[in-house]
Amino acid sequence: QVQLVESGGGLVQAGGSLRLSCTASGSIFKINDMAWYRRGPGKQRELVAAITSGGSTTYADSVKGRFTIFRDNAKNTVYLRMNSLKPEDTAVYYCNAELWPTFGATWSNYWGQGTQVTVSS
């Protein structure tokens, strides 16, 4: 019933920018924390940025000052603005959310399908 759909990935040159979007759809009572993770080639998944329902944010040291996470609660959407992109940012980016489905009994964790970001030098 509930799903997260990501968009905005693509190919960009080093120094360029992209904005990723993730929208939660379905019957949802409330969304708690939302976050962006990524997995680069031959690497483990890592947390990129997270934002609470109240707007508090955290960032990986590698993206501080370059990436910004923000959300629109009315649209059930979280965004990741990526500026000054580097080749090492190349990865599949995944959206994550903790939410309470309208017809569920408690909080549940959901993942998006992932969107590819490729940064060329």
mmCIF file of C-alpha atoms in Angstrom:
data_model
loop_
_atom_site.group_PDB
_atom_site.id
_atom_site.type_symbol
_atom_site.label_atom_id
_atom_site.label_comp_id
_atom_site.label_asym_id
_atom_site.label_seq_id
_atom_site.Cartn_x
_atom_site.Cartn_y
_atom_site.Cartn_z
ATOM 1 C CA GLN A 1 0.000 0.000 0.000
ATOM 2 C CA VAL A 2 2.702 2.476 1.032
ATOM 3 C CA GLN A 3 5.694 3.142 -1.196
ATOM 4 C CA LEU A 4 8.570 5.599 -1.564
ATOM 5 C CA VAL A 5 9.395 6.802 -5.072
ATOM 6 C CA GLU A 6 12.674 8.595 -5.820
ATOM 7 C CA SER A 7 13.568 10.794 -8.776
ATOM 8 C CA GLY A 8 16.201 13.291 -9.873
ATOM 9 C CA GLY A 9 19.274 11.129 -10.399
ATOM 10 C CA GLY A 10 21.406 11.340 -13.513
ATOM 11 C CA LEU A 11 24.798 12.097 -15.026
ATOM 12 C CA VAL A 12 26.513 15.363 -14.143
ATOM 13 C CA GLN A 13 30.020 16.809 -14.405
ATOM 14 C CA ALA A 14 32.128 17.478 -11.331
ATOM 15 C CA GLY A 15 31.118 20.771 -9.760
ATOM 16 C CA GLY A 16 27.539 20.460 -10.940
ATOM 17 C CA SER A 17 24.312 20.093 -8.973
ATOM 18 C CA LEU A 18 21.358 17.731 -8.727
ATOM 19 C CA ARG A 19 18.216 17.639 -6.621
ATOM 20 C CA LEU A 20 16.813 14.296 -5.547
ATOM 21 C CA SER A 21 13.175 13.900 -4.518
ATOM 22 C CA CYS A 22 11.406 11.146 -2.606
ATOM 23 C CA THR A 23 7.648 11.051 -2.165
ATOM 24 C CA ALA A 24 5.769 8.697 0.138
ATOM 25 C CA SER A 25 2.387 7.649 -1.229
ATOM 26 C CA GLY A 26 -0.506 5.548 0.011
ATOM 27 C CA SER A 27 -2.560 5.654 3.192
ATOM 28 C CA ILE A 28 -0.214 7.266 5.712
ATOM 29 C CA PHE A 29 -1.101 8.506 9.178
ATOM 30 C CA LYS A 30 2.217 10.126 10.037
ATOM 31 C CA ILE A 31 5.845 10.215 8.881
ATOM 32 C CA ASN A 32 8.639 10.400 11.429
ATOM 33 C CA ASP A 33 12.305 10.587 10.376
ATOM 34 C CA MET A 34 13.366 10.583 6.721
ATOM 35 C CA ALA A 35 16.854 10.046 5.344
ATOM 36 C CA TRP A 36 19.042 9.544 2.293
ATOM 37 C CA TYR A 37 21.563 6.703 2.068
ATOM 38 C CA ARG A 38 23.951 5.797 -0.725
ATOM 39 C CA ARG A 39 26.011 2.846 -1.905
ATOM 40 C CA GLY A 40 28.980 3.497 -4.177
ATOM 41 C CA PRO A 41 30.695 0.857 -6.351
ATOM 42 C CA GLY A 42 32.436 -1.678 -4.117
ATOM 43 C CA LYS A 43 31.406 0.193 -0.970
ATOM 44 C CA GLN A 44 29.024 -0.369 1.919
ATOM 45 C CA ARG A 45 25.824 1.594 2.321
ATOM 46 C CA GLU A 46 26.286 4.833 4.232
ATOM 47 C CA LEU A 47 24.013 7.486 5.679
ATOM 48 C CA VAL A 48 24.228 10.728 3.705
ATOM 49 C CA ALA A 49 21.716 12.944 5.497
ATOM 50 C CA ALA A 50 18.725 12.634 7.810
ATOM 51 C CA ILE A 51 15.921 14.910 8.935
ATOM 52 C CA THR A 52 13.419 14.526 11.767
ATOM 53 C CA SER A 53 9.742 15.365 11.582
ATOM 54 C CA GLY A 54 10.581 18.615 13.375
ATOM 55 C CA GLY A 55 13.268 19.597 10.878
ATOM 56 C CA SER A 56 16.475 18.715 12.755
ATOM 57 C CA THR A 57 19.184 17.558 10.331
ATOM 58 C CA THR A 58 22.368 15.507 10.358
ATOM 59 C CA TYR A 59 24.957 15.041 7.594
ATOM 60 C CA ALA A 60 27.850 12.785 6.795
ATOM 61 C CA ASP A 61 31.146 14.647 7.142
ATOM 62 C CA SER A 62 31.914 14.000 3.477
ATOM 63 C CA VAL A 63 28.913 16.041 2.297
ATOM 64 C CA LYS A 64 28.684 18.816 4.890
ATOM 65 C CA GLY A 65 28.577 22.219 3.271
ATOM 66 C CA ARG A 66 27.666 20.745 -0.112
ATOM 67 C CA PHE A 67 24.401 18.826 0.417
ATOM 68 C CA THR A 68 21.160 20.021 1.988
ATOM 69 C CA ILE A 69 18.256 17.841 3.106
ATOM 70 C CA PHE A 70 14.802 19.352 3.509
ATOM 71 C CA ARG A 71 11.202 18.165 3.534
ATOM 72 C CA ASP A 72 7.693 19.274 2.671
ATOM 73 C CA ASN A 73 5.409 17.544 5.151
ATOM 74 C CA ALA A 74 2.251 18.600 3.304
ATOM 75 C CA LYS A 75 3.513 16.683 0.250
ATOM 76 C CA ASN A 76 5.077 13.766 2.158
ATOM 77 C CA THR A 77 8.287 14.538 0.283
ATOM 78 C CA VAL A 78 11.953 14.747 1.257
ATOM 79 C CA TYR A 79 14.605 16.347 -0.950
ATOM 80 C CA LEU A 80 18.377 16.230 -1.201
ATOM 81 C CA ARG A 81 20.016 19.209 -2.887
ATOM 82 C CA MET A 82 23.533 18.238 -3.970
ATOM 83 C CA ASN A 83 25.941 21.012 -4.939
ATOM 84 C CA SER A 84 29.630 20.956 -5.880
ATOM 85 C CA LEU A 85 29.384 17.291 -6.809
ATOM 86 C CA LYS A 86 32.542 15.185 -6.868
ATOM 87 C CA PRO A 87 33.295 11.878 -8.631
ATOM 88 C CA GLU A 88 33.346 10.179 -5.219
ATOM 89 C CA ASP A 89 29.659 11.087 -4.834
ATOM 90 C CA THR A 90 28.851 8.559 -7.568
ATOM 91 C CA ALA A 91 26.465 6.014 -6.051
ATOM 92 C CA VAL A 92 22.941 4.691 -5.951
ATOM 93 C CA TYR A 93 20.994 6.920 -3.580
ATOM 94 C CA TYR A 94 18.173 5.442 -1.489
ATOM 95 C CA CYS A 95 15.361 7.176 0.373
ATOM 96 C CA ASN A 96 14.351 5.865 3.799
ATOM 97 C CA ALA A 97 11.395 6.755 5.999
ATOM 98 C CA GLU A 98 9.885 5.677 9.286
ATOM 99 C CA LEU A 99 6.113 6.045 9.023
ATOM 100 C CA TRP A 100 2.795 4.862 10.436
ATOM 101 C CA PRO A 101 0.378 3.541 7.796
ATOM 102 C CA THR A 102 -3.224 4.631 8.348
ATOM 103 C CA PHE A 103 -4.371 1.026 8.677
ATOM 104 C CA GLY A 104 -1.304 -0.232 10.511
ATOM 105 C CA ALA A 105 -0.771 -0.810 14.210
ATOM 106 C CA THR A 106 2.649 0.808 14.652
ATOM 107 C CA TRP A 107 5.637 2.478 13.000
ATOM 108 C CA SER A 108 7.231 0.766 9.993
ATOM 109 C CA ASN A 109 10.414 1.356 7.993
ATOM 110 C CA TYR A 110 10.328 1.805 4.200
ATOM 111 C CA TRP A 111 12.938 2.101 1.443
ATOM 112 C CA GLY A 112 12.784 3.566 -2.031
ATOM 113 C CA GLN A 113 14.006 1.706 -5.108
ATOM 114 C CA GLY A 114 17.135 3.827 -5.496
ATOM 115 C CA THR A 115 18.240 6.387 -8.069
ATOM 116 C CA GLN A 116 21.646 6.443 -9.791
ATOM 117 C CA VAL A 117 23.875 9.501 -9.493
ATOM 118 C CA THR A 118 27.001 9.534 -11.657
ATOM 119 C CA VAL A 119 29.547 12.357 -11.443
ATOM 120 C CA SER A 120 32.180 12.556 -14.175
ATOM 121 C CA SER A 121 35.546 14.284 -13.856
#
